[in-house]
Short mmCIF file of C-alpha atoms and ligand atoms in Angstrom, two decimals:
data_model
loop_
_atom_site.label_atom_id
_atom_site.label_comp_id
_atom_site.label_asym_id
_atom_site.label_seq_id
_atom_site.Cartn_x
_atom_site.Cartn_y
_atom_site.Cartn_z
CA MET F 920 10.11 -42.01 -34.87
CA GLY F 921 9.25 -40.25 -31.85
CA ALA F 922 6.66 -40.91 -28.80
CA SER F 923 2.50 -40.08 -29.76
CA GLY F 924 1.63 -36.24 -30.13
CA SER F 925 5.26 -35.44 -30.50
CA GLY F 926 4.13 -34.01 -34.19
CA LYS F 927 5.28 -36.31 -36.62
CA THR F 928 2.11 -36.81 -38.53
CA SER F 929 1.56 -33.00 -38.24
CA MET F 930 5.14 -32.10 -40.05
CA ARG F 931 4.61 -35.15 -42.80
CA SER F 932 1.46 -33.32 -43.81
CA LEU F 933 2.88 -29.77 -43.93
CA ILE F 934 5.95 -30.30 -45.52
CA PHE F 935 4.46 -33.47 -48.35
CA SER F 936 1.15 -32.86 -48.17
CA ASN F 937 1.03 -28.69 -48.37
CA ASN F 938 -1.71 -28.57 -45.37
CA PRO F 939 -1.80 -25.40 -42.86
CA ALA F 940 -0.47 -25.99 -39.64
CA SER F 941 -4.10 -25.18 -38.54
CA LEU F 942 -4.94 -28.65 -40.09
CA THR F 943 -3.02 -30.50 -38.18
CA ALA F 944 -4.86 -30.37 -34.52
CA ARG F 945 -7.88 -32.40 -36.25
CA LEU F 946 -5.19 -35.27 -37.13
CA GLY F 947 -5.39 -38.89 -35.55
CA ALA F 948 -2.65 -41.09 -33.78
CA THR F 949 -1.33 -42.72 -36.25
CA ILE F 950 -1.40 -46.64 -36.28
CA ASP F 951 1.15 -48.37 -36.93
CA VAL F 952 3.11 -47.26 -39.95
CA GLU F 953 1.97 -45.22 -42.89
CA GLN F 954 4.59 -45.09 -45.85
CA ASN F 955 4.60 -41.76 -48.79
CA HIS F 956 5.83 -42.06 -51.74
CA VAL F 957 7.12 -38.63 -52.63
CA ARG F 958 8.80 -38.37 -56.17
CA PHE F 959 11.85 -35.95 -55.95
CA LEU F 960 13.60 -35.35 -58.80
CA GLY F 961 13.45 -37.33 -61.71
CA ASP F 962 13.57 -40.95 -60.59
CA LEU F 963 14.57 -40.54 -57.16
CA VAL F 964 11.52 -41.23 -54.50
CA LEU F 965 11.78 -40.68 -51.35
CA ASN F 966 10.06 -43.24 -49.05
CA LEU F 967 9.04 -42.08 -46.21
CA TRP F 968 8.08 -44.22 -43.01
CA ASP F 969 5.97 -42.17 -40.44
CA CYS F 970 6.04 -44.93 -37.36
CA GLY F 971 2.42 -44.54 -34.95
CA GLY F 972 4.40 -43.73 -31.47
CA GLN F 973 2.15 -45.18 -28.87
CA ASP F 974 4.12 -47.40 -26.56
CA SER F 975 2.32 -50.80 -28.30
CA PHE F 976 3.68 -50.01 -31.81
CA MET F 977 7.37 -48.83 -30.68
CA ASP F 978 7.85 -52.32 -28.83
CA SER F 979 6.30 -54.20 -31.99
CA TYR F 980 8.89 -52.02 -33.95
CA LEU F 981 11.75 -53.08 -31.65
CA THR F 982 10.65 -56.50 -31.06
CA THR F 983 8.73 -58.43 -34.24
CA GLN F 984 9.53 -55.89 -37.00
CA ARG F 985 12.77 -54.99 -36.25
CA ALA F 986 14.41 -56.29 -38.98
CA THR F 987 11.57 -54.86 -41.97
CA ILE F 988 11.43 -51.37 -39.93
CA PHE F 989 15.00 -51.22 -39.77
CA LYS F 990 16.44 -52.27 -42.75
CA GLN F 991 17.66 -49.87 -45.79
CA VAL F 992 16.98 -46.98 -43.79
CA GLY F 993 18.59 -43.83 -45.58
CA VAL F 994 18.13 -41.51 -42.89
CA MET F 995 16.17 -41.61 -39.39
CA ILE F 996 14.56 -39.08 -38.15
CA TYR F 997 13.62 -38.34 -34.43
CA VAL F 998 11.04 -36.08 -33.23
CA PHE F 999 11.27 -35.16 -29.54
CA ASP F 1000 8.85 -32.94 -28.32
CA VAL F 1001 10.48 -29.93 -26.51
CA GLU F 1002 7.55 -29.50 -23.72
CA THR F 1003 7.35 -33.35 -22.96
CA ARG F 1004 7.21 -34.87 -19.68
CA GLU F 1005 8.56 -38.31 -20.33
CA MET F 1006 11.78 -37.61 -21.49
CA GLY F 1007 13.68 -40.46 -19.50
CA LYS F 1008 10.95 -42.93 -21.32
CA ASP F 1009 11.64 -40.75 -24.88
CA LEU F 1010 15.34 -41.36 -24.35
CA GLU F 1011 14.70 -45.19 -23.84
CA TYR F 1012 13.04 -45.98 -26.77
CA TYR F 1013 15.55 -44.03 -28.92
CA ARG F 1014 18.49 -45.48 -27.46
CA ASP F 1015 16.72 -49.01 -28.72
CA CYS F 1016 15.63 -47.57 -31.68
CA LEU F 1017 19.44 -46.85 -32.18
CA ALA F 1018 20.53 -49.74 -31.69
CA GLY F 1019 18.01 -51.23 -33.97
CA LEU F 1020 19.40 -49.05 -36.57
CA GLN F 1021 23.28 -49.61 -35.70
CA GLN F 1022 22.23 -52.74 -36.19
CA TYR F 1023 20.41 -52.97 -39.39
CA SER F 1024 21.55 -49.67 -41.34
CA PRO F 1025 24.79 -48.34 -39.95
CA ASP F 1026 25.57 -46.16 -42.53
CA ALA F 1027 21.99 -44.29 -42.02
CA ALA F 1028 22.38 -40.46 -41.11
CA ILE F 1029 20.66 -39.56 -37.89
CA PHE F 1030 18.46 -36.54 -37.08
CA LEU F 1031 16.95 -35.46 -34.26
CA LEU F 1032 14.55 -32.81 -34.02
CA VAL F 1033 13.43 -30.81 -31.08
CA HIS F 1034 10.10 -30.44 -31.86
CA LYS F 1035 7.41 -27.61 -31.09
CA MET F 1036 10.15 -24.80 -30.30
CA ASP F 1037 6.98 -22.09 -29.77
CA LEU F 1038 5.82 -23.52 -27.13
CA VAL F 1039 9.63 -23.10 -25.37
CA ARG F 1040 8.91 -20.07 -22.53
CA GLU F 1041 12.62 -19.34 -21.41
CA PRO F 1042 14.85 -18.19 -24.17
CA ARG F 1043 14.31 -20.86 -26.96
CA LEU F 1044 18.50 -21.12 -27.52
CA THR F 1045 18.71 -21.77 -23.52
CA ALA F 1046 16.30 -24.68 -23.53
CA PHE F 1047 17.83 -25.94 -27.14
CA GLN F 1048 20.86 -26.23 -26.41
CA ARG F 1049 20.01 -28.05 -23.12
CA LYS F 1050 17.98 -30.58 -24.88
CA LYS F 1051 21.04 -30.68 -27.59
CA GLN F 1052 23.28 -31.54 -24.78
CA GLU F 1053 20.99 -34.48 -23.10
CA LEU F 1054 20.36 -36.28 -27.13
CA GLN F 1055 24.13 -36.19 -27.59
CA ASP F 1056 24.80 -37.78 -23.91
CA ALA F 1057 22.02 -40.57 -25.16
CA SER F 1058 23.44 -40.77 -28.33
CA GLY F 1059 27.18 -41.91 -27.39
CA ASP F 1060 28.87 -42.05 -29.71
CA ALA F 1061 26.64 -42.55 -32.98
CA VAL F 1062 26.68 -39.38 -35.24
CA ILE F 1063 23.22 -36.92 -34.71
CA SER F 1064 22.42 -33.83 -36.44
CA VAL F 1065 20.19 -31.58 -33.77
CA LEU F 1066 17.77 -29.38 -34.93
CA GLY F 1067 15.45 -27.13 -33.44
CA THR F 1068 11.89 -27.30 -34.96
CA SER F 1069 7.94 -25.47 -34.98
CA MET F 1070 5.74 -25.75 -37.56
CA TYR F 1071 4.95 -22.82 -36.91
CA ASP F 1072 7.89 -20.91 -38.57
CA GLU F 1073 10.80 -21.77 -41.49
CA SER F 1074 12.67 -24.02 -38.97
CA LEU F 1075 11.03 -26.66 -40.33
CA TYR F 1076 11.74 -26.37 -44.07
CA LYS F 1077 15.57 -25.57 -42.35
CA ALA F 1078 15.60 -29.31 -41.00
CA TRP F 1079 14.09 -31.01 -43.96
CA SER F 1080 15.99 -28.99 -46.70
CA ASN F 1081 19.14 -30.29 -44.91
CA ILE F 1082 17.60 -34.39 -44.01
CA VAL F 1083 16.47 -34.29 -47.72
CA HIS F 1084 20.04 -32.81 -49.04
CA THR F 1085 21.62 -35.78 -47.84
CA LEU F 1086 19.44 -38.19 -49.70
CA ILE F 1087 20.63 -36.95 -53.18
CA PRO F 1088 22.68 -38.26 -54.37
CA ASN F 1089 24.42 -36.03 -56.51
CA ALA F 1090 24.01 -32.76 -54.71
CA ALA F 1091 27.36 -31.87 -55.35
CA ILE F 1092 27.29 -32.01 -59.04
CA LEU F 1093 24.17 -29.89 -58.69
CA THR F 1094 25.65 -27.74 -57.30
CA LYS F 1095 28.31 -27.31 -59.29
CA HIS F 1096 26.06 -26.58 -62.60
CA LEU F 1097 24.33 -23.94 -60.59
CA GLN F 1098 27.54 -22.08 -60.20
CA THR F 1099 27.99 -22.44 -63.71
CA PHE F 1100 24.52 -20.85 -64.47
CA ALA F 1101 24.44 -18.10 -61.54
CA GLY F 1102 28.17 -17.13 -63.92
CA ALA F 1103 26.27 -17.43 -67.24
CA CYS F 1104 23.32 -14.65 -65.68
CA ASN F 1105 25.63 -12.92 -63.50
CA ALA F 1106 23.39 -13.73 -60.65
CA THR F 1107 24.42 -13.34 -56.95
CA GLU F 1108 23.16 -16.75 -55.50
CA VAL F 1109 20.82 -19.89 -57.98
CA ILE F 1110 18.86 -21.95 -55.87
CA LEU F 1111 16.81 -24.95 -57.00
CA PHE F 1112 13.54 -26.08 -55.04
CA GLU F 1113 11.59 -29.36 -55.04
CA ARG F 1114 8.73 -28.54 -56.74
CA THR F 1115 6.12 -30.06 -54.37
CA THR F 1116 7.61 -29.38 -50.90
CA PHE F 1117 9.54 -26.54 -51.73
CA LEU F 1118 12.60 -28.30 -50.10
CA VAL F 1119 15.87 -26.47 -50.88
CA ILE F 1120 17.37 -29.16 -53.16
CA ALA F 1121 20.94 -27.49 -53.61
CA SER F 1122 22.10 -23.87 -54.24
CA SER F 1123 25.21 -22.36 -56.36
CA SER F 1124 26.40 -20.89 -52.53
CA PRO F 1125 29.69 -21.81 -52.13
CA THR F 1126 29.22 -23.74 -48.83
CA PRO F 1127 26.18 -25.31 -48.66
CA THR F 1128 25.25 -22.66 -46.91
CA SER F 1129 21.56 -23.49 -47.23
CA LEU F 1130 21.95 -25.51 -44.67
CA ASP F 1131 23.49 -23.49 -41.82
CA THR F 1132 21.75 -20.83 -39.79
CA SER F 1133 24.97 -19.31 -38.20
CA LEU F 1134 26.32 -17.88 -41.66
CA GLU F 1135 25.44 -14.75 -43.54
CA LEU F 1136 27.10 -14.50 -46.95
CA GLU F 1137 28.71 -10.86 -47.29
CA GLY F 1138 29.79 -10.01 -50.69
CA THR F 1139 33.44 -8.68 -51.32
CA THR F 1140 31.75 -6.14 -54.13
CA GLY F 1141 29.14 -3.81 -52.52
CA ILE F 1142 26.39 -6.77 -52.75
CA PRO F 1143 23.88 -6.47 -49.72
CA LYS F 1144 24.34 -9.42 -46.83
CA LEU F 1145 22.19 -11.85 -47.94
CA ASP F 1146 19.37 -13.49 -45.24
CA ALA F 1147 20.90 -16.50 -43.40
CA LYS F 1148 17.35 -18.16 -43.68
CA ARG F 1149 16.66 -16.63 -46.99
CA TYR F 1150 15.67 -20.18 -48.57
CA GLU F 1151 13.49 -21.26 -45.34
CA ARG F 1152 11.59 -17.97 -45.97
CA THR F 1153 11.32 -18.28 -49.66
CA SER F 1154 9.86 -21.77 -49.34
CA GLU F 1155 7.25 -20.99 -46.68
CA LEU F 1156 6.38 -17.80 -48.43
CA ILE F 1157 6.35 -19.26 -52.41
CA LYS F 1158 3.89 -22.45 -50.47
CA ALA F 1159 1.49 -20.16 -48.59
CA PHE F 1160 1.41 -17.90 -51.98
CA LYS F 1161 0.69 -21.43 -53.86
CA HIS F 1162 -2.09 -22.63 -51.30
CA SER F 1163 -3.36 -19.14 -52.26
CA CYS F 1164 -3.40 -19.49 -55.84
CA SER F 1165 -5.07 -22.84 -55.70
CA ARG F 1166 -7.87 -21.12 -53.15
CA VAL F 1167 -8.93 -19.55 -56.39
CA ARG F 1168 -7.86 -22.17 -58.82
CA GLU F 1169 -5.29 -20.48 -60.43
CA GLU F 1170 -2.00 -22.82 -60.79
CA PHE F 1171 1.05 -20.92 -59.78
CA ARG F 1172 3.94 -21.12 -62.72
CA SER F 1173 6.63 -18.74 -62.19
CA LEU F 1174 7.36 -15.59 -60.02
CA GLU F 1175 9.18 -11.97 -61.03
CA MET F 1176 10.16 -9.40 -58.71
CA GLU F 1177 12.19 -6.21 -59.31
CA LEU F 1178 12.91 -5.09 -55.86
CA TYR F 1179 14.99 -2.09 -54.86
CA ASP F 1180 18.41 -3.30 -54.90
CA PHE F 1181 17.92 -6.59 -56.09
CA THR F 1182 16.16 -8.30 -58.65
CA ALA F 1183 14.37 -12.77 -57.92
CA VAL F 1184 13.24 -14.88 -60.74
CA LEU F 1185 11.43 -18.31 -59.89
CA ASP F 1186 10.71 -20.64 -62.92
CA GLU F 1187 10.19 -23.85 -63.66
CA MET F 1188 13.40 -25.86 -63.84
CA THR F 1189 12.73 -28.93 -64.50
CA ARG F 1190 9.42 -31.31 -64.46
CA ASN F 1191 10.27 -31.85 -60.35
CA THR F 1192 12.32 -28.70 -59.91
CA TYR F 1193 11.79 -24.65 -59.63
CA VAL F 1194 14.99 -22.51 -59.69
CA MET F 1195 15.04 -19.15 -58.29
CA VAL F 1196 18.11 -16.29 -59.99
CA ILE F 1197 18.66 -13.93 -57.23
CA ILE F 1198 20.20 -10.61 -59.16
CA HIS F 1199 21.56 -7.43 -57.78
CA ASP F 1200 23.39 -5.79 -61.14
CA PRO F 1201 20.94 -3.61 -62.47
CA THR F 1202 21.83 -4.20 -65.71
CA ILE F 1203 20.65 -7.69 -66.29
CA GLU F 1204 17.37 -7.83 -67.84
CA ILE F 1205 14.71 -11.07 -66.58
CA ALA F 1206 13.97 -11.56 -69.95
CA ALA F 1207 17.39 -13.16 -70.75
CA VAL F 1208 17.28 -14.32 -66.99
CA LYS F 1209 14.17 -15.93 -68.42
CA LEU F 1210 15.50 -17.02 -71.49
CA ASN F 1211 18.98 -18.62 -69.89
CA ILE F 1212 16.61 -21.01 -67.39
CA ARG F 1213 14.64 -22.59 -71.13
CA LEU F 1214 18.22 -22.93 -72.50
CA ALA F 1215 19.46 -25.26 -69.33
CA ARG F 1216 16.24 -26.67 -68.87
CA ARG F 1217 17.72 -29.94 -71.11
CA LYS F 1218 20.86 -30.39 -69.02
CA PHE F 1219 19.17 -29.95 -65.60
CA GLU F 1220 16.21 -32.60 -66.53
P1 LIG E 1264 1.06 -40.56 -33.21
O1 LIG E 1264 0.58 -40.26 -34.65
O2 LIG E 1264 0.82 -40.68 -32.42
O3 LIG E 1264 2.46 -41.17 -33.31
O4 LIG E 1264 1.59 -38.88 -33.29
P2 LIG E 1264 1.89 -37.91 -34.07
O5 LIG E 1264 3.35 -37.77 -33.20
O6 LIG E 1264 2.17 -38.02 -35.75
O7 LIG E 1264 2.01 -36.46 -33.66
P3 LIG E 1264 0.78 -35.76 -33.90
O8 LIG E 1264 1.74 -35.06 -35.66
O9 LIG E 1264 -0.26 -36.24 -34.42
O10 LIG E 1264 0.20 -34.12 -33.69
C1 LIG E 1264 -0.39 -33.76 -31.89
C2 LIG E 1264 0.18 -32.73 -31.75
O11 LIG E 1264 1.01 -31.64 -31.94
C3 LIG E 1264 -0.78 -31.78 -33.19
O12 LIG E 1264 -2.03 -31.94 -32.12
C4 LIG E 1264 -0.05 -30.80 -34.13
O13 LIG E 1264 -1.29 -29.34 -34.12
C5 LIG E 1264 0.65 -30.34 -32.60
N1 LIG E 1264 2.23 -29.84 -32.96
C6 LIG E 1264 2.61 -30.50 -34.05
N2 LIG E 1264 3.74 -29.46 -34.37
C7 LIG E 1264 3.57 -28.77 -33.21
C8 LIG E 1264 4.38 -27.75 -33.20
O14 LIG E 1264 5.57 -27.54 -34.23
N3 LIG E 1264 4.58 -26.62 -32.41
C9 LIG E 1264 3.08 -27.04 -31.35
N4 LIG E 1264 2.48 -26.13 -30.57
N5 LIG E 1264 2.50 -28.13 -31.79
C10 LIG E 1264 2.70 -28.96 -32.55
#
């Protein structure tokens, strides 16, 4: 949900259709609702509704289509253009949508994206905090997550990984299995990515890190600091790399990197996921990690 031009279709095309940001300027306005089905992890299908934001459509969602739009919602993602001149109107529609959601899907999670953060000229954090406060005030008692995003950096992956994480029914079990797997490989960290979007599904890190920018993990045994943005940067880089592979008609399958202080192995885990194993122990052989991944496949499938 969100006003016309706020960037909903652009983010959908970037994350789910693997198009580059430069192509989004050509997208036309969405007419009514466009539905996408994205297969995620075996039988789990993400049913994504992109609701065109022009006033006439919004009015129809809130009246005649109200039950259709707001019934059985898992997550409502409301996109706000940070530079909008019509915040008053945006907030009015947002409040109406919130009421619709509370009526038909009271358990749905709510994510508010303050989008196009790249356009902000004042310090970004200040602008974001101000918007966040405004949105919190408009949300009353509703539990909301507010995230700043831009299609030109990794913040969009971070937000969408967060969103998808809340929809995965067995995320905690996945994390536990990844921790066992990390232990077996003597790995610092193991991360599971969805195959087409490269969004982070789960990781072996003790907290769902993942998903919190403020967090910087520092090992107690001399392991260097892990960058707080490592997951989103990886998603972004691998997707760009996959895009380059497809341009020369090659298919991306796996990746191994041996760097000065760590080794990274990225390989297929299941039909719908990739796993990335990060190792700081120089005595661990890449071949052994790849063998472990092969052996673990059946468990994760
Ligand atoms: P409707 O389909 O009418 O509801 O609009 P929409 O919300 O789907 O907007 P759309 O995705 O078509 O985006 C409108 C414009 O915003 C496009 O020209 C995009 O290139 C631009 N845009 C999207 N995301 C960003 C962003 O993060 N930063 C900047 N600067 N522009 C963006």
